[in-house]
Amino acid sequence: MEAELKPPRHRNDPGHRAGLTGPVRGTRYPMVDTAVVDVDGTLIDSNYQHALAWYRAFRHYGFTLPVWRLHRAIGMGGDQLVGSVAGDEVEERLGDELRARWSAEFDPMLHEVQPFDGARELLVELRDRGVTVVLASSGKPEHVDHYLELIDGKSVAHGWTTSGDVDRTKPAPDLLQVALRKAGGESPVMVGDSVWDFAAARRAGYPGYALRTGGFSEQELLEAGAAAVYDSLTELRENLDEVLTAHR
């Protein structure tokens, strides 16, 4: 019943060299002009509510998937998650119903979700340094609106994405490509919290910096493609000179 959830390959893996090409260690990039920032798990502390909502949604349809395995998939959009954790047959048969049930389970928890310390301050400093900020979320439009209200994000960000902007969410690169088009930038950097953020950034072809706020380990994030990992938004902000130089 439960499909194996495979993390992104390490950059030295032959499969990565064959297909998932992107920035490699030692490559230098020009000064960053655009920060593509993930929302869930990066700016907003929501990953564990998402995992619990998915657990309850699967239980509603008779599947018991361990919450820790569901957490491993958080950062994917719902269009990708069901097949990844439960298999293609479940996606084909119940995918839309499971996503609808997930929303019904998650919505009552939305008021519990809060921003991480330093979320707005990071966005403001990026803007004040002349960096265009665009938020790359695979969340539902109404959820993203709520998150932006929590951090007054619309007054800082140049634009944002939702699941409604693309056919495929992360780990596909589509959301990041849409975000970059909205920003009009040429030298972007990704800021995210999950291995799926960096699988998408690698496919989109630009570097990324990770936060441990989503519950993934430092080693996992580095192996997924992050150039460096920080414990908090505050620590990342203290190292913005490194991030904005965007070299690996």
JSON list of N, CA and C in Angstrom, two decimals, residues 87-135:
[
{"chain": "A", "resi": 87, "resn": "GLY", "atom": "N", "xyz": [1.63, 5.53, -3.35]},
{"chain": "A", "resi": 87, "resn": "GLY", "atom": "CA", "xyz": [1.68, 4.80, -4.61]},
{"chain": "A", "resi": 87, "resn": "GLY", "atom": "C", "xyz": [0.76, 5.37, -5.68]},
{"chain": "A", "resi": 88, "resn": "ASP", "atom": "N", "xyz": [1.10, 5.06, -6.93]},
{"chain": "A", "resi": 88, "resn": "ASP", "atom": "CA", "xyz": [0.36, 5.62, -8.06]},
{"chain": "A", "resi": 88, "resn": "ASP", "atom": "C", "xyz": [-1.09, 5.14, -8.10]},
{"chain": "A", "resi": 89, "resn": "GLU", "atom": "N", "xyz": [-1.32, 3.92, -7.67]},
{"chain": "A", "resi": 89, "resn": "GLU", "atom": "CA", "xyz": [-2.70, 3.40, -7.72]},
{"chain": "A", "resi": 89, "resn": "GLU", "atom": "C", "xyz": [-3.61, 4.20, -6.79]},
{"chain": "A", "resi": 90, "resn": "VAL", "atom": "N", "xyz": [-3.11, 4.54, -5.61]},
{"chain": "A", "resi": 90, "resn": "VAL", "atom": "CA", "xyz": [-3.90, 5.35, -4.68]},
{"chain": "A", "resi": 90, "resn": "VAL", "atom": "C", "xyz": [-4.11, 6.75, -5.24]},
{"chain": "A", "resi": 91, "resn": "GLU", "atom": "N", "xyz": [-3.07, 7.31, -5.85]},
{"chain": "A", "resi": 91, "resn": "GLU", "atom": "CA", "xyz": [-3.21, 8.63, -6.47]},
{"chain": "A", "resi": 91, "resn": "GLU", "atom": "C", "xyz": [-4.29, 8.62, -7.54]},
{"chain": "A", "resi": 92, "resn": "GLU", "atom": "N", "xyz": [-4.25, 7.62, -8.40]},
{"chain": "A", "resi": 92, "resn": "GLU", "atom": "CA", "xyz": [-5.22, 7.55, -9.49]},
{"chain": "A", "resi": 92, "resn": "GLU", "atom": "C", "xyz": [-6.64, 7.34, -8.98]},
{"chain": "A", "resi": 93, "resn": "ARG", "atom": "N", "xyz": [-6.78, 6.57, -7.93]},
{"chain": "A", "resi": 93, "resn": "ARG", "atom": "CA", "xyz": [-8.11, 6.22, -7.43]},
{"chain": "A", "resi": 93, "resn": "ARG", "atom": "C", "xyz": [-8.68, 7.24, -6.47]},
{"chain": "A", "resi": 94, "resn": "LEU", "atom": "N", "xyz": [-7.79, 7.83, -5.61]},
{"chain": "A", "resi": 94, "resn": "LEU", "atom": "CA", "xyz": [-8.30, 8.66, -4.52]},
{"chain": "A", "resi": 94, "resn": "LEU", "atom": "C", "xyz": [-7.57, 10.00, -4.36]},
{"chain": "A", "resi": 95, "resn": "GLY", "atom": "N", "xyz": [-6.71, 10.33, -5.31]},
{"chain": "A", "resi": 95, "resn": "GLY", "atom": "CA", "xyz": [-5.89, 11.51, -5.12]},
{"chain": "A", "resi": 95, "resn": "GLY", "atom": "C", "xyz": [-6.68, 12.78, -4.82]},
{"chain": "A", "resi": 96, "resn": "ASP", "atom": "N", "xyz": [-7.68, 13.08, -5.63]},
{"chain": "A", "resi": 96, "resn": "ASP", "atom": "CA", "xyz": [-8.45, 14.31, -5.43]},
{"chain": "A", "resi": 96, "resn": "ASP", "atom": "C", "xyz": [-9.22, 14.28, -4.12]},
{"chain": "A", "resi": 97, "resn": "GLU", "atom": "N", "xyz": [-9.77, 13.11, -3.78]},
{"chain": "A", "resi": 97, "resn": "GLU", "atom": "CA", "xyz": [-10.51, 12.99, -2.52]},
{"chain": "A", "resi": 97, "resn": "GLU", "atom": "C", "xyz": [-9.58, 13.18, -1.32]},
{"chain": "A", "resi": 98, "resn": "LEU", "atom": "N", "xyz": [-8.39, 12.62, -1.39]},
{"chain": "A", "resi": 98, "resn": "LEU", "atom": "CA", "xyz": [-7.43, 12.78, -0.30]},
{"chain": "A", "resi": 98, "resn": "LEU", "atom": "C", "xyz": [-7.00, 14.23, -0.14]},
{"chain": "A", "resi": 99, "resn": "ARG", "atom": "N", "xyz": [-6.79, 14.93, -1.25]},
{"chain": "A", "resi": 99, "resn": "ARG", "atom": "CA", "xyz": [-6.41, 16.33, -1.15]},
{"chain": "A", "resi": 99, "resn": "ARG", "atom": "C", "xyz": [-7.53, 17.18, -0.57]},
{"chain": "A", "resi": 100, "resn": "ALA", "atom": "N", "xyz": [-8.76, 16.87, -0.96]},
{"chain": "A", "resi": 100, "resn": "ALA", "atom": "CA", "xyz": [-9.89, 17.60, -0.39]},
{"chain": "A", "resi": 100, "resn": "ALA", "atom": "C", "xyz": [-10.02, 17.32, 1.11]},
{"chain": "A", "resi": 101, "resn": "ARG", "atom": "N", "xyz": [-9.80, 16.08, 1.50]},
{"chain": "A", "resi": 101, "resn": "ARG", "atom": "CA", "xyz": [-9.89, 15.73, 2.92]},
{"chain": "A", "resi": 101, "resn": "ARG", "atom": "C", "xyz": [-8.75, 16.38, 3.69]},
{"chain": "A", "resi": 102, "resn": "TRP", "atom": "N", "xyz": [-7.54, 16.40, 3.09]},
{"chain": "A", "resi": 102, "resn": "TRP", "atom": "CA", "xyz": [-6.42, 17.10, 3.74]},
{"chain": "A", "resi": 102, "resn": "TRP", "atom": "C", "xyz": [-6.79, 18.54, 4.04]},
{"chain": "A", "resi": 103, "resn": "SER", "atom": "N", "xyz": [-7.39, 19.23, 3.08]},
{"chain": "A", "resi": 103, "resn": "SER", "atom": "CA", "xyz": [-7.77, 20.62, 3.29]},
{"chain": "A", "resi": 103, "resn": "SER", "atom": "C", "xyz": [-8.78, 20.74, 4.42]},
{"chain": "A", "resi": 104, "resn": "ALA", "atom": "N", "xyz": [-9.74, 19.82, 4.47]},
{"chain": "A", "resi": 104, "resn": "ALA", "atom": "CA", "xyz": [-10.74, 19.86, 5.53]},
{"chain": "A", "resi": 104, "resn": "ALA", "atom": "C", "xyz": [-10.12, 19.63, 6.90]},
{"chain": "A", "resi": 105, "resn": "GLU", "atom": "N", "xyz": [-9.05, 18.84, 6.96]},
{"chain": "A", "resi": 105, "resn": "GLU", "atom": "CA", "xyz": [-8.36, 18.59, 8.23]},
{"chain": "A", "resi": 105, "resn": "GLU", "atom": "C", "xyz": [-7.42, 19.75, 8.60]},
{"chain": "A", "resi": 106, "resn": "PHE", "atom": "N", "xyz": [-6.80, 20.35, 7.59]},
{"chain": "A", "resi": 106, "resn": "PHE", "atom": "CA", "xyz": [-5.82, 21.40, 7.86]},
{"chain": "A", "resi": 106, "resn": "PHE", "atom": "C", "xyz": [-6.47, 22.74, 8.20]},
{"chain": "A", "resi": 107, "resn": "ASP", "atom": "N", "xyz": [-7.56, 23.07, 7.54]},
{"chain": "A", "resi": 107, "resn": "ASP", "atom": "CA", "xyz": [-8.16, 24.39, 7.71]},
{"chain": "A", "resi": 107, "resn": "ASP", "atom": "C", "xyz": [-8.47, 24.73, 9.17]},
{"chain": "A", "resi": 108, "resn": "PRO", "atom": "N", "xyz": [-9.00, 23.81, 9.98]},
{"chain": "A", "resi": 108, "resn": "PRO", "atom": "CA", "xyz": [-9.26, 24.17, 11.38]},
{"chain": "A", "resi": 108, "resn": "PRO", "atom": "C", "xyz": [-7.98, 24.43, 12.19]},
{"chain": "A", "resi": 109, "resn": "MET", "atom": "N", "xyz": [-6.83, 23.97, 11.70]},
{"chain": "A", "resi": 109, "resn": "MET", "atom": "CA", "xyz": [-5.57, 24.21, 12.40]},
{"chain": "A", "resi": 109, "resn": "MET", "atom": "C", "xyz": [-4.87, 25.48, 11.93]},
{"chain": "A", "resi": 110, "resn": "LEU", "atom": "N", "xyz": [-5.44, 26.14, 10.93]},
{"chain": "A", "resi": 110, "resn": "LEU", "atom": "CA", "xyz": [-4.75, 27.28, 10.32]},
{"chain": "A", "resi": 110, "resn": "LEU", "atom": "C", "xyz": [-4.49, 28.39, 11.34]},
{"chain": "A", "resi": 111, "resn": "HIS", "atom": "N", "xyz": [-5.41, 28.56, 12.30]},
{"chain": "A", "resi": 111, "resn": "HIS", "atom": "CA", "xyz": [-5.22, 29.63, 13.29]},
{"chain": "A", "resi": 111, "resn": "HIS", "atom": "C", "xyz": [-4.06, 29.33, 14.24]},
{"chain": "A", "resi": 112, "resn": "GLU", "atom": "N", "xyz": [-3.62, 28.06, 14.31]},
{"chain": "A", "resi": 112, "resn": "GLU", "atom": "CA", "xyz": [-2.51, 27.70, 15.19]},
{"chain": "A", "resi": 112, "resn": "GLU", "atom": "C", "xyz": [-1.16, 28.05, 14.57]},
{"chain": "A", "resi": 113, "resn": "VAL", "atom": "N", "xyz": [-1.14, 28.18, 13.27]},
{"chain": "A", "resi": 113, "resn": "VAL", "atom": "CA", "xyz": [0.12, 28.39, 12.55]},
{"chain": "A", "resi": 113, "resn": "VAL", "atom": "C", "xyz": [0.64, 29.80, 12.77]},
{"chain": "A", "resi": 114, "resn": "GLN", "atom": "N", "xyz": [1.93, 29.92, 13.06]},
{"chain": "A", "resi": 114, "resn": "GLN", "atom": "CA", "xyz": [2.52, 31.21, 13.33]},
{"chain": "A", "resi": 114, "resn": "GLN", "atom": "C", "xyz": [3.83, 31.38, 12.56]},
{"chain": "A", "resi": 115, "resn": "PRO", "atom": "N", "xyz": [4.25, 32.61, 12.33]},
{"chain": "A", "resi": 115, "resn": "PRO", "atom": "CA", "xyz": [5.54, 32.83, 11.66]},
{"chain": "A", "resi": 115, "resn": "PRO", "atom": "C", "xyz": [6.70, 32.46, 12.57]},
{"chain": "A", "resi": 116, "resn": "PHE", "atom": "N", "xyz": [7.81, 32.07, 11.96]},
{"chain": "A", "resi": 116, "resn": "PHE", "atom": "CA", "xyz": [9.05, 31.93, 12.72]},
{"chain": "A", "resi": 116, "resn": "PHE", "atom": "C", "xyz": [9.59, 33.30, 13.09]},
{"chain": "A", "resi": 117, "resn": "ASP", "atom": "N", "xyz": [10.32, 33.37, 14.20]},
{"chain": "A", "resi": 117, "resn": "ASP", "atom": "CA", "xyz": [10.96, 34.61, 14.59]},
{"chain": "A", "resi": 117, "resn": "ASP", "atom": "C", "xyz": [11.87, 35.10, 13.47]},
{"chain": "A", "resi": 118, "resn": "GLY", "atom": "N", "xyz": [11.74, 36.36, 13.15]},
{"chain": "A", "resi": 118, "resn": "GLY", "atom": "CA", "xyz": [12.61, 36.96, 12.15]},
{"chain": "A", "resi": 118, "resn": "GLY", "atom": "C", "xyz": [12.13, 36.84, 10.73]},
{"chain": "A", "resi": 119, "resn": "ALA", "atom": "N", "xyz": [10.92, 36.31, 10.51]},
{"chain": "A", "resi": 119, "resn": "ALA", "atom": "CA", "xyz": [10.44, 36.11, 9.14]},
{"chain": "A", "resi": 119, "resn": "ALA", "atom": "C", "xyz": [10.32, 37.43, 8.38]},
{"chain": "A", "resi": 120, "resn": "ARG", "atom": "N", "xyz": [9.58, 38.36, 8.95]},
{"chain": "A", "resi": 120, "resn": "ARG", "atom": "CA", "xyz": [9.41, 39.64, 8.26]},
{"chain": "A", "resi": 120, "resn": "ARG", "atom": "C", "xyz": [10.72, 40.41, 8.20]},
{"chain": "A", "resi": 121, "resn": "GLU", "atom": "N", "xyz": [11.50, 40.34, 9.28]},
{"chain": "A", "resi": 121, "resn": "GLU", "atom": "CA", "xyz": [12.77, 41.08, 9.31]},
{"chain": "A", "resi": 121, "resn": "GLU", "atom": "C", "xyz": [13.71, 40.63, 8.19]},
{"chain": "A", "resi": 122, "resn": "LEU", "atom": "N", "xyz": [13.72, 39.33, 7.89]},
{"chain": "A", "resi": 122, "resn": "LEU", "atom": "CA", "xyz": [14.56, 38.84, 6.81]},
{"chain": "A", "resi": 122, "resn": "LEU", "atom": "C", "xyz": [14.09, 39.41, 5.48]},
{"chain": "A", "resi": 123, "resn": "LEU", "atom": "N", "xyz": [12.80, 39.38, 5.22]},
{"chain": "A", "resi": 123, "resn": "LEU", "atom": "CA", "xyz": [12.29, 39.89, 3.95]},
{"chain": "A", "resi": 123, "resn": "LEU", "atom": "C", "xyz": [12.57, 41.38, 3.80]},
{"chain": "A", "resi": 124, "resn": "VAL", "atom": "N", "xyz": [12.41, 42.12, 4.90]},
{"chain": "A", "resi": 124, "resn": "VAL", "atom": "CA", "xyz": [12.66, 43.56, 4.84]},
{"chain": "A", "resi": 124, "resn": "VAL", "atom": "C", "xyz": [14.13, 43.85, 4.55]},
{"chain": "A", "resi": 125, "resn": "GLU", "atom": "N", "xyz": [15.03, 43.10, 5.20]},
{"chain": "A", "resi": 125, "resn": "GLU", "atom": "CA", "xyz": [16.45, 43.35, 4.96]},
{"chain": "A", "resi": 125, "resn": "GLU", "atom": "C", "xyz": [16.83, 42.98, 3.53]},
{"chain": "A", "resi": 126, "resn": "LEU", "atom": "N", "xyz": [16.30, 41.90, 3.01]},
{"chain": "A", "resi": 126, "resn": "LEU", "atom": "CA", "xyz": [16.56, 41.57, 1.62]},
{"chain": "A", "resi": 126, "resn": "LEU", "atom": "C", "xyz": [16.12, 42.71, 0.70]},
{"chain": "A", "resi": 127, "resn": "ARG", "atom": "N", "xyz": [14.92, 43.20, 0.92]},
{"chain": "A", "resi": 127, "resn": "ARG", "atom": "CA", "xyz": [14.42, 44.31, 0.11]},
{"chain": "A", "resi": 127, "resn": "ARG", "atom": "C", "xyz": [15.30, 45.54, 0.25]},
{"chain": "A", "resi": 128, "resn": "ASP", "atom": "N", "xyz": [15.68, 45.86, 1.49]},
{"chain": "A", "resi": 128, "resn": "ASP", "atom": "CA", "xyz": [16.49, 47.05, 1.73]},
{"chain": "A", "resi": 128, "resn": "ASP", "atom": "C", "xyz": [17.88, 46.95, 1.12]},
{"chain": "A", "resi": 129, "resn": "ARG", "atom": "N", "xyz": [18.34, 45.73, 0.89]},
{"chain": "A", "resi": 129, "resn": "ARG", "atom": "CA", "xyz": [19.63, 45.54, 0.22]},
{"chain": "A", "resi": 129, "resn": "ARG", "atom": "C", "xyz": [19.50, 45.56, -1.31]},
{"chain": "A", "resi": 130, "resn": "GLY", "atom": "N", "xyz": [18.31, 45.83, -1.79]},
{"chain": "A", "resi": 130, "resn": "GLY", "atom": "CA", "xyz": [18.09, 45.91, -3.22]},
{"chain": "A", "resi": 130, "resn": "GLY", "atom": "C", "xyz": [17.76, 44.60, -3.89]},
{"chain": "A", "resi": 131, "resn": "VAL", "atom": "N", "xyz": [17.45, 43.57, -3.09]},
{"chain": "A", "resi": 131, "resn": "VAL", "atom": "CA", "xyz": [17.12, 42.25, -3.64]},
{"chain": "A", "resi": 131, "resn": "VAL", "atom": "C", "xyz": [15.60, 42.15, -3.81]},
{"chain": "A", "resi": 132, "resn": "THR", "atom": "N", "xyz": [15.18, 41.72, -4.97]},
{"chain": "A", "resi": 132, "resn": "THR", "atom": "CA", "xyz": [13.76, 41.48, -5.21]},
{"chain": "A", "resi": 132, "resn": "THR", "atom": "C", "xyz": [13.34, 40.20, -4.50]},
{"chain": "A", "resi": 133, "resn": "VAL", "atom": "N", "xyz": [12.31, 40.29, -3.70]},
{"chain": "A", "resi": 133, "resn": "VAL", "atom": "CA", "xyz": [11.83, 39.15, -2.92]},
{"chain": "A", "resi": 133, "resn": "VAL", "atom": "C", "xyz": [10.57, 38.60, -3.57]},
{"chain": "A", "resi": 134, "resn": "VAL", "atom": "N", "xyz": [10.58, 37.31, -3.88]},
{"chain": "A", "resi": 134, "resn": "VAL", "atom": "CA", "xyz": [9.39, 36.65, -4.38]},
{"chain": "A", "resi": 134, "resn": "VAL", "atom": "C", "xyz": [9.21, 35.36, -3.60]},
{"chain": "A", "resi": 135, "resn": "LEU", "atom": "N", "xyz": [7.99, 35.09, -3.18]},
{"chain": "A", "resi": 135, "resn": "LEU", "atom": "CA", "xyz": [7.69, 33.95, -2.32]},
{"chain": "A", "resi": 135, "resn": "LEU", "atom": "C", "xyz": [7.18, 32.79, -3.16]}
]
